[in-house]
């Protein structure tokens, strides 16, 4: 990523979410702000028809992981959680939609300063007011630490929080990933949802070939994938970190849950979304 420019990956995800709003599965993840926020006009049916296999699977995975994260958040709010952190927020719209505002839920959006400034400019251009219950936390991870910045912006360090960390982990080193996970697991009741990918050698064709090609293109744009995980090894490491409740869904399992895909369907094989919670 060019640290003077917003993340191009964030823009790609936003476009996929917007396009999904006119798809046959739009009800899986309804986002009335996805299209207006982009300011690019309404997506066309031709855009959907032109999707290749990889882009179609990626779009479905992107919206399914968000649906899973927000379903998990709803359960956490019922348990009494009143602060949520969106890490690498990009153009995420949870803060605009916030279905839990009457509970007093506060949303902290964390992102690189360049990407966050870009989002706020997009909000102004779209004539969308910044939500009152949202706190923007710009963090340059090369110079600042997440715990300190969250604390400075009003996050209650001694209370449980819910962390949404989507589309970020593959771009980070293992050290950086587990540093953040250790911070989250330090407070009982805290929870995180993040996505990750299995190593290329663990995937069947054609998923392996599509992954390698996608990784090549991202690397050329300065946003390389760095970290991959084996599901069993990751679960063991999460338990060592302090999480004692783990739910890990593959792309195929997400397809079954949200799109009525038949068992055994290869939906973005090798991609996972995982929920980890420290219960005590």
PDB file of C-alpha atoms in Angstrom, residues 92-275:
ATOM      1  CA  UNK A  92     -17.443  -0.261   5.744  1.00  0.00           C
ATOM      2  CA  UNK A  93     -20.921   1.091   6.541  1.00  0.00           C
ATOM      3  CA  UNK A  94     -21.787  -0.577   9.849  1.00  0.00           C
ATOM      4  CA  UNK A  95     -21.473   2.766  11.608  1.00  0.00           C
ATOM      5  CA  UNK A  96     -24.017   4.272   9.225  1.00  0.00           C
ATOM      6  CA  UNK A  97     -26.457   1.398   9.533  1.00  0.00           C
ATOM      7  CA  UNK A  98     -25.840   0.654  13.245  1.00  0.00           C
ATOM      8  CA  UNK A  99     -28.872  -1.508  14.152  1.00  0.00           C
ATOM      9  CA  UNK A 100     -27.861  -1.345  17.830  1.00  0.00           C
ATOM     10  CA  UNK A 101     -27.707   2.416  18.344  1.00  0.00           C
ATOM     11  CA  UNK A 102     -30.542   2.336  20.900  1.00  0.00           C
ATOM     12  CA  UNK A 103     -28.406   0.107  23.152  1.00  0.00           C
ATOM     13  CA  UNK A 104     -25.691   2.748  23.311  1.00  0.00           C
ATOM     14  CA  UNK A 105     -23.266   0.718  21.186  1.00  0.00           C
ATOM     15  CA  UNK A 106     -20.210   2.784  20.259  1.00  0.00           C
ATOM     16  CA  UNK A 107     -18.330   2.023  17.061  1.00  0.00           C
ATOM     17  CA  UNK A 108     -14.619   2.734  16.690  1.00  0.00           C
ATOM     18  CA  UNK A 109     -13.396   2.746  13.096  1.00  0.00           C
ATOM     19  CA  UNK A 110      -9.653   2.090  12.843  1.00  0.00           C
ATOM     20  CA  UNK A 111      -7.713   2.522   9.619  1.00  0.00           C
ATOM     21  CA  UNK A 112      -4.603   4.054   8.119  1.00  0.00           C
ATOM     22  CA  UNK A 113      -4.874   7.883   8.164  1.00  0.00           C
ATOM     23  CA  UNK A 114      -4.853   8.123   4.345  1.00  0.00           C
ATOM     24  CA  UNK A 115      -7.663   5.604   3.908  1.00  0.00           C
ATOM     25  CA  UNK A 116      -9.694   7.107   6.732  1.00  0.00           C
ATOM     26  CA  UNK A 117      -9.367  10.647   5.381  1.00  0.00           C
ATOM     27  CA  UNK A 118     -10.466   9.352   1.975  1.00  0.00           C
ATOM     28  CA  UNK A 119     -13.564   7.726   3.476  1.00  0.00           C
ATOM     29  CA  UNK A 120     -14.547  10.898   5.284  1.00  0.00           C
ATOM     30  CA  UNK A 121     -14.179  12.822   2.018  1.00  0.00           C
ATOM     31  CA  UNK A 122     -16.413  10.243   0.338  1.00  0.00           C
ATOM     32  CA  UNK A 123     -19.052  10.780   3.034  1.00  0.00           C
ATOM     33  CA  UNK A 124     -18.990  14.524   2.439  1.00  0.00           C
ATOM     34  CA  UNK A 125     -19.214  14.076  -1.340  1.00  0.00           C
ATOM     35  CA  UNK A 126     -22.205  11.753  -0.918  1.00  0.00           C
ATOM     36  CA  UNK A 127     -23.887  14.198   1.517  1.00  0.00           C
ATOM     37  CA  UNK A 128     -23.928  11.479   4.194  1.00  0.00           C
ATOM     38  CA  UNK A 129     -23.499  12.738   7.756  1.00  0.00           C
ATOM     39  CA  UNK A 130     -20.903  11.097   9.959  1.00  0.00           C
ATOM     40  CA  UNK A 131     -22.730   8.976  12.561  1.00  0.00           C
ATOM     41  CA  UNK A 132     -22.727  10.424  16.061  1.00  0.00           C
ATOM     42  CA  UNK A 133     -21.967   7.151  17.856  1.00  0.00           C
ATOM     43  CA  UNK A 134     -18.860   6.511  15.756  1.00  0.00           C
ATOM     44  CA  UNK A 135     -15.297   7.445  16.655  1.00  0.00           C
ATOM     45  CA  UNK A 136     -12.695   7.589  13.881  1.00  0.00           C
ATOM     46  CA  UNK A 137      -9.312   6.333  15.050  1.00  0.00           C
ATOM     47  CA  UNK A 138      -6.520   6.934  12.500  1.00  0.00           C
ATOM     48  CA  UNK A 139      -3.616   4.565  13.162  1.00  0.00           C
ATOM     49  CA  UNK A 140      -0.353   4.271  11.280  1.00  0.00           C
ATOM     50  CA  UNK A 141       0.785   0.887  12.586  1.00  0.00           C
ATOM     51  CA  UNK A 142       4.389   1.665  11.674  1.00  0.00           C
ATOM     52  CA  UNK A 143       4.430   4.525  14.173  1.00  0.00           C
ATOM     53  CA  UNK A 144       1.512   4.007  16.568  1.00  0.00           C
ATOM     54  CA  UNK A 145       0.123   1.193  18.723  1.00  0.00           C
ATOM     55  CA  UNK A 146      -3.533   0.155  18.599  1.00  0.00           C
ATOM     56  CA  UNK A 147      -4.187  -0.082  22.380  1.00  0.00           C
ATOM     57  CA  UNK A 148      -2.845   3.401  23.070  1.00  0.00           C
ATOM     58  CA  UNK A 149      -4.740   4.993  20.204  1.00  0.00           C
ATOM     59  CA  UNK A 150      -8.023   3.313  21.125  1.00  0.00           C
ATOM     60  CA  UNK A 151      -7.614   4.391  24.743  1.00  0.00           C
ATOM     61  CA  UNK A 152      -6.912   7.989  23.699  1.00  0.00           C
ATOM     62  CA  UNK A 153     -10.122   7.983  21.668  1.00  0.00           C
ATOM     63  CA  UNK A 154     -12.344   6.767  24.504  1.00  0.00           C
ATOM     64  CA  UNK A 155     -12.297   2.979  24.197  1.00  0.00           C
ATOM     65  CA  UNK A 156     -12.768   1.398  27.638  1.00  0.00           C
ATOM     66  CA  UNK A 157      -9.791  -0.898  28.036  1.00  0.00           C
ATOM     67  CA  UNK A 158     -11.261  -2.752  31.041  1.00  0.00           C
ATOM     68  CA  UNK A 159     -14.549  -3.623  29.317  1.00  0.00           C
ATOM     69  CA  UNK A 160     -15.187  -6.341  26.701  1.00  0.00           C
ATOM     70  CA  UNK A 161     -15.220  -5.315  23.075  1.00  0.00           C
ATOM     71  CA  UNK A 162     -16.191  -6.866  19.769  1.00  0.00           C
ATOM     72  CA  UNK A 163     -13.653  -6.589  16.957  1.00  0.00           C
ATOM     73  CA  UNK A 164     -14.471  -6.902  13.242  1.00  0.00           C
ATOM     74  CA  UNK A 165     -11.262  -7.521  11.295  1.00  0.00           C
ATOM     75  CA  UNK A 166     -12.150  -8.377   7.714  1.00  0.00           C
ATOM     76  CA  UNK A 167      -9.938  -8.323   4.642  1.00  0.00           C
ATOM     77  CA  UNK A 168      -6.826  -7.422   6.642  1.00  0.00           C
ATOM     78  CA  UNK A 169      -5.125 -10.462   8.208  1.00  0.00           C
ATOM     79  CA  UNK A 170      -3.659 -11.861   4.937  1.00  0.00           C
ATOM     80  CA  UNK A 171      -1.715  -8.611   4.443  1.00  0.00           C
ATOM     81  CA  UNK A 172      -0.045  -8.703   7.881  1.00  0.00           C
ATOM     82  CA  UNK A 173       2.852 -10.611   9.393  1.00  0.00           C
ATOM     83  CA  UNK A 174       2.123 -13.367  11.883  1.00  0.00           C
ATOM     84  CA  UNK A 175       3.765 -11.264  14.596  1.00  0.00           C
ATOM     85  CA  UNK A 176       1.470  -8.316  13.932  1.00  0.00           C
ATOM     86  CA  UNK A 177      -1.611 -10.550  13.762  1.00  0.00           C
ATOM     87  CA  UNK A 178      -1.017 -12.229  17.103  1.00  0.00           C
ATOM     88  CA  UNK A 179      -0.016  -8.987  18.771  1.00  0.00           C
ATOM     89  CA  UNK A 180      -3.500  -7.665  18.000  1.00  0.00           C
ATOM     90  CA  UNK A 181      -5.176 -10.953  18.944  1.00  0.00           C
ATOM     91  CA  UNK A 182      -3.344 -10.983  22.294  1.00  0.00           C
ATOM     92  CA  UNK A 183      -4.604  -7.466  22.981  1.00  0.00           C
ATOM     93  CA  UNK A 184      -8.176  -8.522  22.222  1.00  0.00           C
ATOM     94  CA  UNK A 185      -7.965 -11.690  24.326  1.00  0.00           C
ATOM     95  CA  UNK A 186      -6.647  -9.796  27.353  1.00  0.00           C
ATOM     96  CA  UNK A 187     -10.165  -8.819  28.496  1.00  0.00           C
ATOM     97  CA  UNK A 188     -12.721 -11.540  29.345  1.00  0.00           C
ATOM     98  CA  UNK A 189     -15.822 -11.358  27.156  1.00  0.00           C
ATOM     99  CA  UNK A 190     -13.987  -9.839  24.210  1.00  0.00           C
ATOM    100  CA  UNK A 191     -14.481 -11.329  20.775  1.00  0.00           C
ATOM    101  CA  UNK A 192     -13.104 -11.039  17.255  1.00  0.00           C
ATOM    102  CA  UNK A 193     -14.236 -12.065  13.779  1.00  0.00           C
ATOM    103  CA  UNK A 194     -11.579 -12.183  11.072  1.00  0.00           C
ATOM    104  CA  UNK A 195     -10.984 -13.922   7.783  1.00  0.00           C
ATOM    105  CA  UNK A 196      -7.920 -15.773   6.588  1.00  0.00           C
ATOM    106  CA  UNK A 197      -6.755 -18.081   3.831  1.00  0.00           C
ATOM    107  CA  UNK A 198      -5.198 -21.513   3.801  1.00  0.00           C
ATOM    108  CA  UNK A 199      -1.786 -21.869   2.108  1.00  0.00           C
ATOM    109  CA  UNK A 200      -1.851 -22.408  -1.670  1.00  0.00           C
ATOM    110  CA  UNK A 201      -0.585 -25.974  -1.287  1.00  0.00           C
ATOM    111  CA  UNK A 202      -3.653 -26.835   0.815  1.00  0.00           C
ATOM    112  CA  UNK A 203      -6.106 -25.882  -1.926  1.00  0.00           C
ATOM    113  CA  UNK A 204      -7.467 -27.950  -4.748  1.00  0.00           C
ATOM    114  CA  UNK A 205      -7.452 -26.829  -8.354  1.00  0.00           C
ATOM    115  CA  UNK A 206      -8.693 -24.489  -9.728  1.00  0.00           C
ATOM    116  CA  UNK A 207      -8.715 -22.597  -6.403  1.00  0.00           C
ATOM    117  CA  UNK A 208      -4.917 -22.833  -6.130  1.00  0.00           C
ATOM    118  CA  UNK A 209      -4.354 -21.306  -9.562  1.00  0.00           C
ATOM    119  CA  UNK A 210      -6.878 -18.515  -8.950  1.00  0.00           C
ATOM    120  CA  UNK A 211      -5.263 -17.719  -5.587  1.00  0.00           C
ATOM    121  CA  UNK A 212      -1.756 -17.494  -7.019  1.00  0.00           C
ATOM    122  CA  UNK A 213      -2.913 -15.274  -9.868  1.00  0.00           C
ATOM    123  CA  UNK A 214      -4.801 -12.980  -7.497  1.00  0.00           C
ATOM    124  CA  UNK A 215      -1.798 -12.828  -5.157  1.00  0.00           C
ATOM    125  CA  UNK A 216       0.444 -11.873  -8.066  1.00  0.00           C
ATOM    126  CA  UNK A 217      -1.815  -8.999  -9.092  1.00  0.00           C
ATOM    127  CA  UNK A 218      -2.071  -7.674  -5.535  1.00  0.00           C
ATOM    128  CA  UNK A 219       1.688  -7.827  -5.077  1.00  0.00           C
ATOM    129  CA  UNK A 220       2.139  -5.818  -8.282  1.00  0.00           C
ATOM    130  CA  UNK A 221      -0.141  -3.145  -6.794  1.00  0.00           C
ATOM    131  CA  UNK A 222       1.868  -3.009  -3.570  1.00  0.00           C
ATOM    132  CA  UNK A 223      -0.587  -4.926  -1.361  1.00  0.00           C
ATOM    133  CA  UNK A 224       0.854  -8.461  -1.182  1.00  0.00           C
ATOM    134  CA  UNK A 225      -0.663 -11.332   0.772  1.00  0.00           C
ATOM    135  CA  UNK A 226       1.812 -12.295   3.488  1.00  0.00           C
ATOM    136  CA  UNK A 227       0.172 -14.722   5.925  1.00  0.00           C
ATOM    137  CA  UNK A 228      -1.733 -17.988   5.456  1.00  0.00           C
ATOM    138  CA  UNK A 229      -2.855 -20.440   8.128  1.00  0.00           C
ATOM    139  CA  UNK A 230      -3.678 -24.100   8.585  1.00  0.00           C
ATOM    140  CA  UNK A 231      -7.092 -24.214  10.346  1.00  0.00           C
ATOM    141  CA  UNK A 232      -6.125 -26.746  13.035  1.00  0.00           C
ATOM    142  CA  UNK A 233      -2.845 -25.042  13.845  1.00  0.00           C
ATOM    143  CA  UNK A 234      -4.536 -21.648  13.972  1.00  0.00           C
ATOM    144  CA  UNK A 235      -7.192 -22.915  16.390  1.00  0.00           C
ATOM    145  CA  UNK A 236      -4.485 -24.295  18.672  1.00  0.00           C
ATOM    146  CA  UNK A 237      -2.602 -20.982  18.609  1.00  0.00           C
ATOM    147  CA  UNK A 238      -5.780 -19.037  19.364  1.00  0.00           C
ATOM    148  CA  UNK A 239      -6.404 -21.214  22.419  1.00  0.00           C
ATOM    149  CA  UNK A 240      -2.859 -20.546  23.609  1.00  0.00           C
ATOM    150  CA  UNK A 241      -3.524 -16.836  23.148  1.00  0.00           C
ATOM    151  CA  UNK A 242      -6.497 -17.003  25.514  1.00  0.00           C
ATOM    152  CA  UNK A 243      -9.572 -17.628  23.373  1.00  0.00           C
ATOM    153  CA  UNK A 244     -11.711 -20.541  24.537  1.00  0.00           C
ATOM    154  CA  UNK A 245     -14.648 -20.361  22.093  1.00  0.00           C
ATOM    155  CA  UNK A 246     -13.800 -20.705  18.418  1.00  0.00           C
ATOM    156  CA  UNK A 247     -16.062 -21.019  15.377  1.00  0.00           C
ATOM    157  CA  UNK A 248     -14.351 -21.417  12.002  1.00  0.00           C
ATOM    158  CA  UNK A 249     -16.358 -21.537   8.767  1.00  0.00           C
ATOM    159  CA  UNK A 250     -14.899 -22.341   5.365  1.00  0.00           C
ATOM    160  CA  UNK A 251     -16.150 -20.650   2.220  1.00  0.00           C
ATOM    161  CA  UNK A 252     -18.209 -23.778   1.481  1.00  0.00           C
ATOM    162  CA  UNK A 253     -19.824 -23.672   4.917  1.00  0.00           C
ATOM    163  CA  UNK A 254     -20.657 -19.992   4.481  1.00  0.00           C
ATOM    164  CA  UNK A 255     -22.280 -20.869   1.169  1.00  0.00           C
ATOM    165  CA  UNK A 256     -24.445 -23.487   2.829  1.00  0.00           C
ATOM    166  CA  UNK A 257     -25.442 -21.137   5.648  1.00  0.00           C
ATOM    167  CA  UNK A 258     -26.267 -18.026   3.635  1.00  0.00           C
ATOM    168  CA  UNK A 259     -26.803 -19.017   0.026  1.00  0.00           C
ATOM    169  CA  UNK A 260     -28.430 -22.445   0.350  1.00  0.00           C
ATOM    170  CA  UNK A 261     -25.487 -23.961  -1.494  1.00  0.00           C
ATOM    171  CA  UNK A 262     -25.606 -27.765  -1.469  1.00  0.00           C
ATOM    172  CA  UNK A 263     -23.156 -29.574   0.846  1.00  0.00           C
ATOM    173  CA  UNK A 264     -19.769 -30.051  -0.763  1.00  0.00           C
ATOM    174  CA  UNK A 265     -20.004 -26.917  -2.897  1.00  0.00           C
ATOM    175  CA  UNK A 266     -16.570 -25.414  -3.466  1.00  0.00           C
ATOM    176  CA  UNK A 267     -17.206 -21.738  -2.727  1.00  0.00           C
ATOM    177  CA  UNK A 268     -13.890 -19.863  -2.734  1.00  0.00           C
ATOM    178  CA  UNK A 269     -12.134 -22.981  -1.406  1.00  0.00           C
ATOM    179  CA  UNK A 270      -9.394 -22.178   1.078  1.00  0.00           C
ATOM    180  CA  UNK A 271     -10.982 -18.996   2.444  1.00  0.00           C
ATOM    181  CA  UNK A 272     -12.286 -18.954   6.029  1.00  0.00           C
ATOM    182  CA  UNK A 273     -14.023 -16.605   8.421  1.00  0.00           C
ATOM    183  CA  UNK A 274     -13.403 -17.246  12.108  1.00  0.00           C
ATOM    184  CA  UNK A 275     -14.983 -16.083  15.353  1.00  0.00           C
TER     185      UNK A 275
END
